[in-house]
Amino acid sequence: MASKQESNAKKSTTTKKTKAKVSKKKVTKKKVITKKRVAKKTMSKRSARASISPRERYEMIATMAYYRAEQRNFESGHDVEDWLECESIIDSMLGK
């Protein structure tokens, strides 16, 4: 009886070896990203004014005044003058 079980065990091991499982590669779909084209709007002076917040205007003036002071090596006594000049320039650019 033992010989029958041994022969059955040998057959099952040999059949397992011959039946190799073939695994399929997983194919992932590539996402195609498309950009939507948006028509550019031309901004008039009125819409430019509406899109700039008071905080942004302040920061623009402060930045411009800083660079002017830097060109002068930060000499004292010109800070108010720089601020007022930059304020008028920024306001004219924004259309105020």
XYZ file of N, CA and C in Angstrom:
288
model
N 0.793 -1.167 0.000
C 0.000 0.000 0.000
C 0.856 1.259 0.000
N 1.970 1.156 0.664
C 2.850 2.304 0.738
C 3.405 2.666 -0.627
N 3.598 1.675 -1.453
C 4.140 1.938 -2.777
C 3.139 2.681 -3.646
N 1.847 2.426 -3.460
C 0.818 3.123 -4.220
C 0.764 4.601 -3.815
N 0.851 4.847 -2.527
C 0.815 6.224 -2.034
C 2.057 6.982 -2.479
N 3.205 6.287 -2.489
C 4.440 6.938 -2.914
C 4.376 7.275 -4.397
N 3.824 6.383 -5.185
C 3.721 6.653 -6.621
C 2.732 7.781 -6.898
N 1.646 7.824 -6.132
C 0.688 8.924 -6.275
C 1.312 10.261 -5.868
N 2.120 10.244 -4.826
C 2.781 11.466 -4.357
C 3.782 11.949 -5.395
N 4.503 10.992 -6.038
C 5.454 11.354 -7.076
C 4.750 11.946 -8.289
N 3.610 11.364 -8.643
C 2.858 11.884 -9.784
C 2.345 13.298 -9.524
N 1.871 13.517 -8.309
C 1.331 14.842 -8.004
C 2.421 15.908 -7.996
N 3.610 15.554 -7.559
C 4.702 16.529 -7.569
C 5.184 16.794 -8.979
N 5.186 15.764 -9.811
C 5.625 15.974 -11.183
C 4.596 16.783 -11.955
N 3.334 16.556 -11.683
C 2.316 17.317 -12.406
C 2.316 18.779 -11.968
N 2.642 19.000 -10.730
C 2.701 20.379 -10.249
C 3.845 21.130 -10.920
N 4.930 20.435 -11.142
C 6.071 21.078 -11.763
C 5.800 21.403 -13.221
N 5.096 20.554 -13.903
C 4.857 20.776 -15.323
C 3.768 21.822 -15.567
N 2.875 21.972 -14.636
C 1.815 22.968 -14.790
C 2.235 24.285 -14.136
N 3.068 24.981 -14.791
C 3.503 26.270 -14.259
C 2.459 27.327 -14.582
N 2.177 28.135 -13.634
C 1.189 29.190 -13.847
C 1.835 30.353 -14.577
N 1.149 30.816 -15.569
C 1.629 31.960 -16.328
C 0.842 33.180 -15.853
N 1.554 34.097 -15.269
C 0.855 35.287 -14.774
C 0.875 36.365 -15.859
N -0.233 37.030 -15.972
C -0.342 38.096 -16.962
C 0.141 39.401 -16.352
N 0.799 40.169 -17.171
C 1.246 41.473 -16.703
C 0.048 42.401 -16.611
N 0.043 43.148 -15.546
C -1.033 44.115 -15.387
C -0.709 45.347 -16.222
N -1.649 45.727 -17.021
C -1.460 46.882 -17.886
C -2.285 48.027 -17.307
N -1.603 49.091 -17.016
C -2.318 50.252 -16.499
C -2.555 51.231 -17.630
N -3.689 51.818 -17.600
C -4.013 52.793 -18.639
C -3.346 54.111 -18.310
N -2.766 54.697 -19.314
C -2.131 55.990 -19.127
C -3.182 57.072 -19.218
N -3.090 57.979 -18.285
C -4.034 59.089 -18.297
C -3.515 60.159 -19.248
N -4.373 60.588 -20.081
C -4.008 61.630 -21.032
C -4.519 62.944 -20.476
N -3.591 63.823 -20.232
C -3.952 65.118 -19.678
C -4.031 66.121 -20.817
N -5.165 66.715 -20.947
C -5.329 67.726 -21.978
C -5.518 69.068 -21.308
N -4.931 70.054 -21.883
C -5.062 71.405 -21.350
C -6.198 72.103 -22.065
N -6.996 72.728 -21.276
C -8.079 73.502 -21.867
C -7.534 74.867 -22.245
N -7.855 75.245 -23.410
C -7.397 76.554 -23.860
C -8.432 77.588 -23.484
N -7.950 78.604 -22.824
C -8.833 79.667 -22.382
C -8.446 80.923 -23.148
N -9.438 81.570 -23.662
C -9.170 82.796 -24.409
C -8.680 83.866 -23.446
N -7.636 84.558 -23.851
C -7.102 85.624 -23.025
C -8.019 86.836 -23.107
N -8.256 87.394 -21.963
C -9.086 88.578 -21.926
C -8.173 89.800 -21.853
N -8.498 90.781 -22.626
C -7.733 92.011 -22.543
C -8.302 92.821 -21.393
N -7.410 93.275 -20.556
C -7.845 94.007 -19.382
C -7.819 95.499 -19.674
N -8.888 96.112 -19.402
C -8.912 97.568 -19.517
C -8.399 98.149 -18.209
N -8.208 99.437 -18.189
C -7.719 100.074 -16.969
C -8.726 99.902 -15.842
N -9.983 99.926 -16.178
C -11.018 99.798 -15.164
C -10.987 98.401 -14.527
N -10.832 97.360 -15.326
C -10.798 96.005 -14.767
C -9.484 95.740 -14.038
N -8.396 96.379 -14.457
C -7.122 96.221 -13.760
C -7.217 96.817 -12.365
N -7.890 97.932 -12.256
C -8.071 98.567 -10.963
C -8.882 97.675 -10.037
N -9.893 97.041 -10.579
C -10.771 96.209 -9.774
C -10.064 94.929 -9.319
N -9.076 94.467 -10.079
C -8.426 93.210 -9.739
C -7.288 93.379 -8.731
N -6.819 94.591 -8.499
C -5.727 94.833 -7.561
C -6.330 95.263 -6.222
N -5.988 94.514 -5.182
C -6.485 94.858 -3.853
C -5.639 95.987 -3.268
N -6.157 96.678 -2.275
C -5.363 97.736 -1.626
C -4.059 97.200 -1.032
N -4.091 95.979 -0.540
C -2.875 95.368 0.011
C -1.829 95.144 -1.074
N -2.265 94.669 -2.242
C -1.332 94.452 -3.354
C -0.751 95.777 -3.834
N -1.574 96.796 -3.895
C -1.102 98.131 -4.294
C -0.040 98.630 -3.322
N -0.303 98.468 -2.034
C 0.644 98.880 -0.995
C 1.972 98.149 -1.154
N 1.901 96.841 -1.377
C 3.122 96.045 -1.531
C 3.901 96.441 -2.777
N 3.195 96.798 -3.852
C 3.877 97.246 -5.069
C 4.622 98.552 -4.815
N 3.980 99.475 -4.118
C 4.608 100.765 -3.813
C 5.803 100.554 -2.894
N 5.640 99.719 -1.870
C 6.726 99.469 -0.921
C 7.928 98.830 -1.605
N 7.690 97.905 -2.500
C 8.784 97.243 -3.215
C 9.530 98.228 -4.105
N 8.774 99.039 -4.818
C 9.405 100.015 -5.707
C 10.196 101.047 -4.904
N 9.655 101.503 -3.783
C 10.352 102.478 -2.936
C 11.620 101.865 -2.345
N 11.576 100.600 -2.002
C 12.757 99.917 -1.476
C 13.883 99.902 -2.502
N 13.563 99.546 -3.745
C 14.606 99.490 -4.770
C 15.160 100.879 -5.092
N 14.331 101.877 -5.008
C 14.852 103.243 -5.208
C 15.811 103.626 -4.090
N 15.454 103.290 -2.857
C 16.335 103.591 -1.726
C 17.630 102.785 -1.825
N 17.545 101.588 -2.314
C 18.734 100.750 -2.476
C 19.691 101.360 -3.498
N 19.149 101.925 -4.576
C 19.999 102.574 -5.584
C 20.741 103.765 -4.986
N 20.148 104.384 -3.983
C 20.752 105.548 -3.337
C 21.587 105.140 -2.121
N 21.815 103.845 -1.927
C 22.554 103.301 -0.781
C 21.880 103.643 0.544
N 20.579 103.706 0.548
C 19.745 103.928 1.730
C 20.098 105.210 2.487
N 20.339 106.276 1.739
C 20.576 107.575 2.377
C 19.312 107.999 3.118
N 19.504 108.563 4.280
C 18.340 108.973 5.066
C 17.764 110.283 4.529
N 16.488 110.507 4.804
C 15.845 111.753 4.430
C 15.085 111.714 3.123
N 15.149 110.613 2.384
C 14.470 110.527 1.090
C 13.316 109.523 1.082
N 12.997 108.977 2.242
C 12.011 107.894 2.280
C 10.608 108.359 1.896
N 10.173 109.512 2.371
C 8.838 110.009 2.047
C 8.768 110.408 0.571
N 9.844 111.019 0.110
C 9.917 111.430 -1.300
C 9.836 110.202 -2.222
N 10.578 109.159 -1.887
C 10.540 107.922 -2.677
C 9.141 107.321 -2.662
N 8.530 107.282 -1.490
C 7.205 106.691 -1.364
C 6.190 107.435 -2.233
N 6.187 108.757 -2.176
C 5.213 109.540 -2.931
C 5.427 109.402 -4.442
N 6.681 109.383 -4.869
C 6.963 109.196 -6.298
C 6.503 107.812 -6.771
N 6.802 106.814 -5.990
C 6.418 105.444 -6.366
C 4.898 105.285 -6.344
N 4.254 105.940 -5.406
C 2.804 105.874 -5.325
C 2.161 106.461 -6.573
N 2.679 107.595 -7.035
C 2.117 108.203 -8.243
C 2.389 107.350 -9.484
N 3.558 106.720 -9.547
C 3.895 105.856 -10.682
C 2.989 104.629 -10.711
N 2.815 103.984 -9.562
C 1.961 102.787 -9.492
C 0.517 103.134 -9.809
N 0.047 104.261 -9.278
C -1.332 104.672 -9.570
C -1.538 104.969 -11.058
N -0.546 105.562 -11.693
C -0.686 105.805 -13.126
C -0.654 104.501 -13.917
N 0.117 103.509 -13.442
C 0.145 102.201 -14.112
C -1.194 101.468 -13.932
N -1.817 101.641 -12.787
C -3.090 100.986 -12.521
C -4.264 101.759 -13.091
N -4.030 102.973 -13.520
C -5.075 103.769 -14.128
C -5.928 104.530 -13.131
N -5.404 104.807 -11.978
C -6.177 105.555 -10.979
C -6.013 107.038 -11.213
